[in-house]
Tab-separated table of C-alpha atoms and ligand atoms in Angstrom:
chain	number	residue	atom	x	y	z
A	1	UNK	CA	8.940	3.667	-4.058
A	2	UNK	CA	7.962	0.363	-5.756
A	3	UNK	CA	10.925	-1.161	-3.938
A	4	UNK	CA	9.348	-0.267	-0.598
A	5	UNK	CA	6.118	-2.127	-1.417
A	6	UNK	CA	8.194	-5.212	-2.261
A	7	UNK	CA	10.263	-4.752	0.910
A	8	UNK	CA	7.145	-4.478	3.073
A	9	UNK	CA	5.640	-7.580	1.417
A	10	UNK	CA	8.852	-9.499	2.130
A	11	UNK	CA	8.909	-8.313	5.757
A	12	UNK	CA	5.301	-9.480	6.109
A	13	UNK	CA	6.128	-12.888	4.548
A	14	UNK	CA	9.022	-13.320	6.974
A	15	UNK	CA	6.932	-12.406	10.029
A	16	UNK	CA	4.811	-14.679	12.161
A	17	UNK	CA	3.300	-12.240	14.620
A	18	UNK	CA	2.302	-8.854	13.220
A	19	UNK	CA	0.632	-6.126	15.240
A	20	UNK	CA	-1.031	-3.119	13.600
A	21	UNK	CA	-1.051	0.232	15.391
A	22	UNK	CA	-3.537	2.600	13.811
A	23	UNK	CA	-4.633	6.197	14.189
A	24	UNK	CA	-7.120	8.585	12.643
A	25	UNK	CA	-5.313	8.587	9.268
A	26	UNK	CA	-6.462	5.066	8.415
A	27	UNK	CA	-10.083	6.245	8.497
A	28	UNK	CA	-9.558	9.416	6.420
A	29	UNK	CA	-10.431	7.540	3.200
A	30	UNK	CA	-13.658	6.440	4.954
A	31	UNK	CA	-14.664	10.085	5.318
A	32	UNK	CA	-13.645	10.638	8.961
A	33	UNK	CA	-11.261	13.585	9.316
A	34	UNK	CA	-8.052	13.278	11.375
A	35	UNK	CA	-7.663	15.214	14.647
A	36	UNK	CA	-4.589	17.282	13.811
A	37	UNK	CA	-3.525	19.248	10.778
A	38	UNK	CA	-5.523	21.020	8.115
A	39	UNK	CA	-9.225	20.155	8.199
A	40	UNK	CA	-8.671	18.213	11.429
A	41	UNK	CA	-11.274	17.891	14.203
A	42	UNK	CA	-9.175	19.969	16.628
A	43	UNK	CA	-9.036	22.833	14.110
A	44	UNK	CA	-12.826	23.055	14.253
A	45	UNK	CA	-13.401	22.275	17.934
A	46	UNK	CA	-11.094	23.355	20.741
A	47	UNK	CA	-10.301	20.106	22.603
A	48	UNK	CA	-10.033	21.979	25.929
A	49	UNK	CA	-13.575	23.245	25.463
A	50	UNK	CA	-15.141	20.033	24.145
A	51	UNK	CA	-12.968	16.975	24.635
A	52	UNK	CA	-11.953	16.906	28.296
A	53	UNK	CA	-13.858	14.916	30.901
A	54	UNK	CA	-14.296	18.135	32.919
A	55	UNK	CA	-15.857	19.894	29.924
A	56	UNK	CA	-18.255	16.979	29.413
A	57	UNK	CA	-19.256	16.624	33.072
A	58	UNK	CA	-19.763	20.349	33.576
A	59	UNK	CA	-21.850	20.851	30.417
A	60	UNK	CA	-22.854	17.543	28.764
A	61	UNK	CA	-25.498	19.266	26.695
A	62	UNK	CA	-22.975	21.611	25.028
A	63	UNK	CA	-20.475	18.817	24.345
A	64	UNK	CA	-23.207	16.544	22.952
A	65	UNK	CA	-24.609	19.328	20.750
A	66	UNK	CA	-21.299	20.334	19.228
A	67	UNK	CA	-18.696	17.570	19.253
A	68	UNK	CA	-20.402	14.280	20.062
A	69	UNK	CA	-23.331	14.600	17.657
A	70	UNK	CA	-20.927	15.556	14.834
A	71	UNK	CA	-18.652	12.579	15.609
A	72	UNK	CA	-21.604	10.182	15.882
A	73	UNK	CA	-22.936	11.383	12.543
A	74	UNK	CA	-19.569	10.946	10.761
A	75	UNK	CA	-18.929	7.519	12.262
A	76	UNK	CA	-22.415	6.220	11.452
A	77	UNK	CA	-21.939	6.890	7.747
A	78	UNK	CA	-18.421	5.438	7.533
A	79	UNK	CA	-17.473	2.097	5.986
A	80	UNK	CA	-14.052	0.371	6.127
A	81	UNK	CA	-11.663	1.281	3.285
A	82	UNK	CA	-8.793	-0.652	1.704
A	83	UNK	CA	-6.548	0.252	4.663
A	84	UNK	CA	-8.857	-1.542	7.114
A	85	UNK	CA	-9.605	-4.312	4.606
A	86	UNK	CA	-5.887	-4.842	3.988
A	87	UNK	CA	-5.290	-5.424	7.695
A	88	UNK	CA	-8.108	-7.972	7.674
A	89	UNK	CA	-6.449	-9.728	4.717
A	90	UNK	CA	-3.274	-9.975	6.804
A	91	UNK	CA	-5.278	-11.554	9.634
A	92	UNK	CA	-6.924	-14.019	7.229
A	93	UNK	CA	-3.548	-15.307	6.024
A	94	UNK	CA	-2.514	-15.821	9.647
A	95	UNK	CA	0.101	-13.076	9.832
A	96	UNK	CA	-1.580	-10.259	11.747
A	97	UNK	CA	-2.657	-11.166	15.257
A	98	UNK	CA	-3.797	-7.947	16.898
A	99	UNK	CA	-4.652	-4.337	16.066
A	100	UNK	CA	-4.092	-1.611	18.633
A	101	UNK	CA	-6.211	1.315	17.498
A	102	UNK	CA	-6.506	4.827	18.827
A	103	UNK	CA	-9.666	5.203	16.747
A	104	UNK	CA	-13.153	5.153	18.194
A	105	UNK	CA	-15.010	4.346	14.957
A	106	UNK	CA	-15.259	0.537	15.122
A	107	UNK	CA	-14.142	0.209	11.462
A	108	UNK	CA	-11.517	-2.488	12.117
A	109	UNK	CA	-14.160	-4.751	13.639
A	110	UNK	CA	-16.500	-3.920	10.751
A	111	UNK	CA	-13.730	-4.946	8.325
A	112	UNK	CA	-13.550	-8.314	10.115
A	113	UNK	CA	-10.529	-8.139	12.429
A	114	UNK	CA	-11.185	-10.183	15.542
A	115	UNK	CA	-8.608	-8.911	18.037
A	116	UNK	CA	-8.840	-5.137	18.215
A	117	UNK	CA	-7.594	-3.278	21.278
A	118	UNK	CA	-9.454	0.014	21.503
A	119	UNK	CA	-6.876	2.159	23.217
A	120	UNK	CA	-9.143	5.207	23.475
A	121	UNK	CA	-12.443	3.318	23.803
A	122	UNK	CA	-15.145	3.657	21.157
A	123	UNK	CA	-18.117	5.564	19.901
A	124	UNK	CA	-20.094	2.438	19.216
A	125	UNK	CA	-21.406	1.858	22.733
A	126	UNK	CA	-22.740	4.329	25.279
A	127	UNK	CA	-23.143	4.132	29.047
A	128	UNK	CA	-25.713	5.848	31.280
A	129	UNK	CA	-23.841	7.929	33.850
A	130	UNK	CA	-26.458	7.119	36.506
A	131	UNK	CA	-27.493	3.430	36.225
A	132	UNK	CA	-24.583	2.274	33.960
A	133	UNK	CA	-27.006	0.779	31.393
A	134	UNK	CA	-25.233	0.203	28.070
A	135	UNK	CA	-26.691	0.732	24.596
A	136	UNK	CA	-25.305	0.829	21.041
A	137	UNK	CA	-25.056	3.796	18.698
A	138	UNK	CA	-28.198	2.962	16.738
A	139	UNK	CA	-30.239	3.201	19.955
A	140	UNK	CA	-28.986	6.737	20.704
A	141	UNK	CA	-31.624	9.247	19.645
A	142	UNK	CA	-30.571	12.852	19.360
A	143	UNK	CA	-34.059	14.441	19.234
A	144	UNK	CA	-33.321	15.622	22.761
A	145	UNK	CA	-29.774	16.500	23.741
A	146	UNK	CA	-28.100	15.196	25.827
A	147	UNK	CA	-29.576	11.736	25.167
A	148	UNK	CA	-30.993	10.213	28.336
A	149	UNK	CA	-31.630	6.751	29.699
A	150	UNK	CA	-35.049	5.598	30.972
A	151	UNK	CA	-33.694	6.288	34.482
A	152	UNK	CA	-33.115	9.957	33.400
A	153	UNK	CA	-29.323	9.589	33.502
A	154	UNK	CA	-27.246	11.086	30.689
A	155	UNK	CA	-25.549	8.808	28.172
A	156	UNK	CA	-21.834	9.186	27.456
A	157	UNK	CA	-19.903	7.489	24.653
A	158	UNK	CA	-17.532	4.735	25.798
A	159	UNK	CA	-14.569	6.718	24.487
A	160	UNK	CA	-11.797	8.303	26.510
A	161	UNK	CA	-12.024	12.030	27.088
A	162	UNK	CA	-8.806	13.925	27.738
A	163	UNK	CA	-8.120	13.660	31.457
A	164	UNK	CA	-9.378	10.062	31.678
A	165	UNK	CA	-7.342	6.914	32.146
A	166	UNK	CA	-6.594	4.530	29.301
A	167	UNK	CA	-8.679	1.409	30.060
A	168	UNK	CA	-6.169	-0.633	32.129
A	169	UNK	CA	-6.744	-3.843	30.166
A	170	UNK	CA	-6.167	-2.029	26.850
A	171	UNK	CA	-2.911	-0.586	28.147
A	172	UNK	CA	-1.736	-3.847	29.637
A	173	UNK	CA	-2.576	-5.928	26.529
A	174	UNK	CA	-1.084	-3.330	24.164
A	175	UNK	CA	2.220	-3.438	26.030
A	176	UNK	CA	2.097	-7.231	26.006
A	177	UNK	CA	1.410	-7.650	22.262
A	178	UNK	CA	3.891	-4.893	21.371
A	179	UNK	CA	6.646	-6.638	23.270
A	180	UNK	CA	5.922	-9.986	21.569
A	181	UNK	CA	5.380	-9.044	17.919
A	182	UNK	CA	8.060	-9.443	15.257
A	183	UNK	CA	6.647	-6.724	12.972
A	184	UNK	CA	4.582	-3.662	13.814
A	185	UNK	CA	2.788	-1.795	11.029
A	186	UNK	CA	2.017	1.742	12.192
A	187	UNK	CA	-0.662	3.349	10.027
A	188	UNK	CA	-2.079	6.879	10.066
A	189	UNK	CA	-0.993	8.164	13.441
A	190	UNK	CA	0.874	11.391	14.137
A	191	UNK	CA	2.448	9.468	17.055
A	192	UNK	CA	2.304	12.452	19.383
A	193	UNK	CA	-0.244	11.186	21.928
A	194	UNK	CA	1.138	9.119	24.778
A	195	UNK	CA	1.024	6.353	25.829
A	196	UNK	CA	-0.186	4.971	22.444
A	197	UNK	CA	2.854	6.374	20.651
A	198	UNK	CA	5.066	4.481	23.070
A	199	UNK	CA	3.953	1.085	21.678
A	200	UNK	CA	6.292	1.165	18.629
A	201	UNK	CA	9.163	1.944	21.013
A	202	UNK	CA	8.289	-1.109	23.120
A	203	UNK	CA	8.101	-3.218	19.935
A	204	UNK	CA	11.407	-1.864	18.622
A	205	UNK	CA	13.181	-2.439	21.951
A	206	UNK	CA	11.884	-6.010	21.914
A	207	UNK	CA	13.434	-6.643	18.491
A	208	UNK	CA	10.498	-6.059	16.110
A	209	UNK	CA	10.705	-4.319	12.749
A	210	UNK	CA	8.570	-1.211	12.416
A	211	UNK	CA	6.967	-0.096	9.140
A	212	UNK	CA	5.126	3.226	8.987
A	213	UNK	CA	2.431	4.080	6.450
A	214	UNK	CA	1.616	7.786	6.440
A	215	UNK	CA	1.620	10.639	3.886
A	216	UNK	CA	3.694	12.670	6.390
A	217	UNK	CA	6.745	11.955	8.488
A	218	UNK	CA	6.201	11.586	12.249
A	219	UNK	CA	8.454	11.660	15.332
A	220	UNK	CA	8.918	7.885	14.789
A	221	UNK	CA	10.223	8.286	11.236
A	222	UNK	CA	13.890	7.567	10.820
A	223	UNK	CA	14.296	6.935	14.551
A	224	UNK	CA	11.966	4.150	15.585
A	225	UNK	CA	10.501	3.020	12.274
A	226	UNK	CA	12.782	1.069	9.943
A	227	UNK	CA	11.161	2.818	7.001
A	228	UNK	CA	8.113	4.871	6.108
A	229	UNK	CA	5.976	4.300	3.040
A	230	UNK	CA	4.554	7.701	2.223
A	231	UNK	CA	0.988	7.671	0.983
A	232	UNK	CA	-2.615	7.077	1.989
A	233	UNK	CA	-3.422	3.909	3.930
A	234	UNK	CA	-5.755	2.385	1.329
A	235	UNK	CA	-3.518	2.917	-1.663
A	236	UNK	CA	-0.390	1.709	0.155
A	237	UNK	CA	-2.079	-1.402	1.579
A	238	UNK	CA	-3.432	-2.305	-1.870
A	239	UNK	CA	0.054	-2.096	-3.368
A	240	UNK	CA	1.687	-4.094	-0.573
A	241	UNK	CA	-0.935	-6.844	-0.831
A	242	UNK	CA	-0.346	-7.078	-4.592
A	243	UNK	CA	3.292	-7.915	-3.867
A	244	UNK	CA	2.462	-10.613	-1.290
B	301	OAD	P1	-3.844	12.630	14.246
B	301	OAD	O1	-4.948	13.448	13.697
B	301	OAD	O2	-2.981	13.245	15.288
B	301	OAD	O3	-2.880	12.153	13.062
B	301	OAD	C1	-3.397	11.613	11.877
B	301	OAD	C2	-2.245	11.080	11.060
B	301	OAD	O4	-2.785	10.464	9.889
B	301	OAD	C3	-1.261	12.157	10.572
B	301	OAD	O5	0.069	11.722	10.828
B	301	OAD	C4	-1.544	12.243	9.070
B	301	OAD	O6	-0.371	12.553	8.322
B	301	OAD	C5	-2.014	10.844	8.778
B	301	OAD	N1	-2.900	10.697	7.591
B	301	OAD	C6	-3.705	11.608	7.003
B	301	OAD	N2	-4.347	11.080	5.951
B	301	OAD	C7	-3.962	9.779	5.872
B	301	OAD	C8	-4.277	8.686	5.002
B	301	OAD	N3	-5.142	8.809	4.001
B	301	OAD	N4	-3.667	7.497	5.235
B	301	OAD	C9	-2.786	7.338	6.246
B	301	OAD	N5	-2.448	8.332	7.093
B	301	OAD	C10	-3.027	9.533	6.918
B	301	OAD	O7	-4.509	11.261	14.738
B	301	OAD	P2	-3.996	10.221	15.834
B	301	OAD	O8	-2.539	10.027	15.753
B	301	OAD	O9	-4.863	9.036	15.708
B	301	OAD	O10	-7.356	10.978	21.196
B	301	OAD	O11	-4.342	10.984	17.168
B	301	OAD	C11	-4.115	10.360	18.393
B	301	OAD	C12	-5.168	10.769	19.386
B	301	OAD	O12	-5.244	12.187	19.461
B	301	OAD	C13	-6.583	10.366	19.015
B	301	OAD	O13	-6.882	9.030	19.351
B	301	OAD	C14	-7.417	11.330	19.793
B	301	OAD	C15	-6.632	12.590	19.496
B	301	OAD	O14	-6.771	13.645	20.347
B	301	OAD	C16	-8.435	11.100	21.969
B	301	OAD	O15	-9.487	11.506	21.553
B	301	OAD	C17	-8.209	10.664	23.376
């Protein structure tokens, strides 16, 4: 295992253009549960009932009361962990250029990374469905649910519900940076949700090395990724950085 930390450090040293692809697992050590698996968000809340755009539009009050207020609460308390901080270290030394994240928690930006593509939007800003006014999470008051704008319109988070399109610019830029990087570090994603999970394939086909960091194997492991370092994001990033 120690060999893999050294190997990853060497791959990082030899790279000039690293892209990080992250999923819910990188924020687990910050107290935000993943979506799938034991203790995951989708074990508690049925995504068909709470996470589709149709579910939200047909009963915003129910979706706000159950899923969105719980997510907002978890995200508000969360701080970046050594996984996020490690990616910022890689940006500071000029190696990592961009992070593509499926997460909606804003923790990469809080850690300091400056080029973060939010593939599934975010939970940090909210838009009024009626007048399109935008506010940030600290302005959302949940004393009445659903939260409403001065114009009486309902606020929605700027995240993607199932059934909505990936923001075109996020998709376009993700494809672009994936095809140009020389190393992709894939951290904490089950790699089962398309099209995000297609980005390592684009990177691989364009000649990049792929390192996975995850306690579990994924559909990428042994096929698309060159190797997987099994373990939590924070612990693994700390050990890799020590070898740099
Ligand atoms: P998942 O919940 O599907 O997968 C989380 C991954 O993190 C799993 O592979 C875990 O093994 C791994 N993991 C758990 N703890 C970890 C730790 N401490 N360090 C590193 N990895 C750890 O989350 P995503 O792949 O991000 O979409 O899910 C993709 C999308 O599905 C989400 O963006 C969301 C969801 O439905 C939307 O909401 C549109």
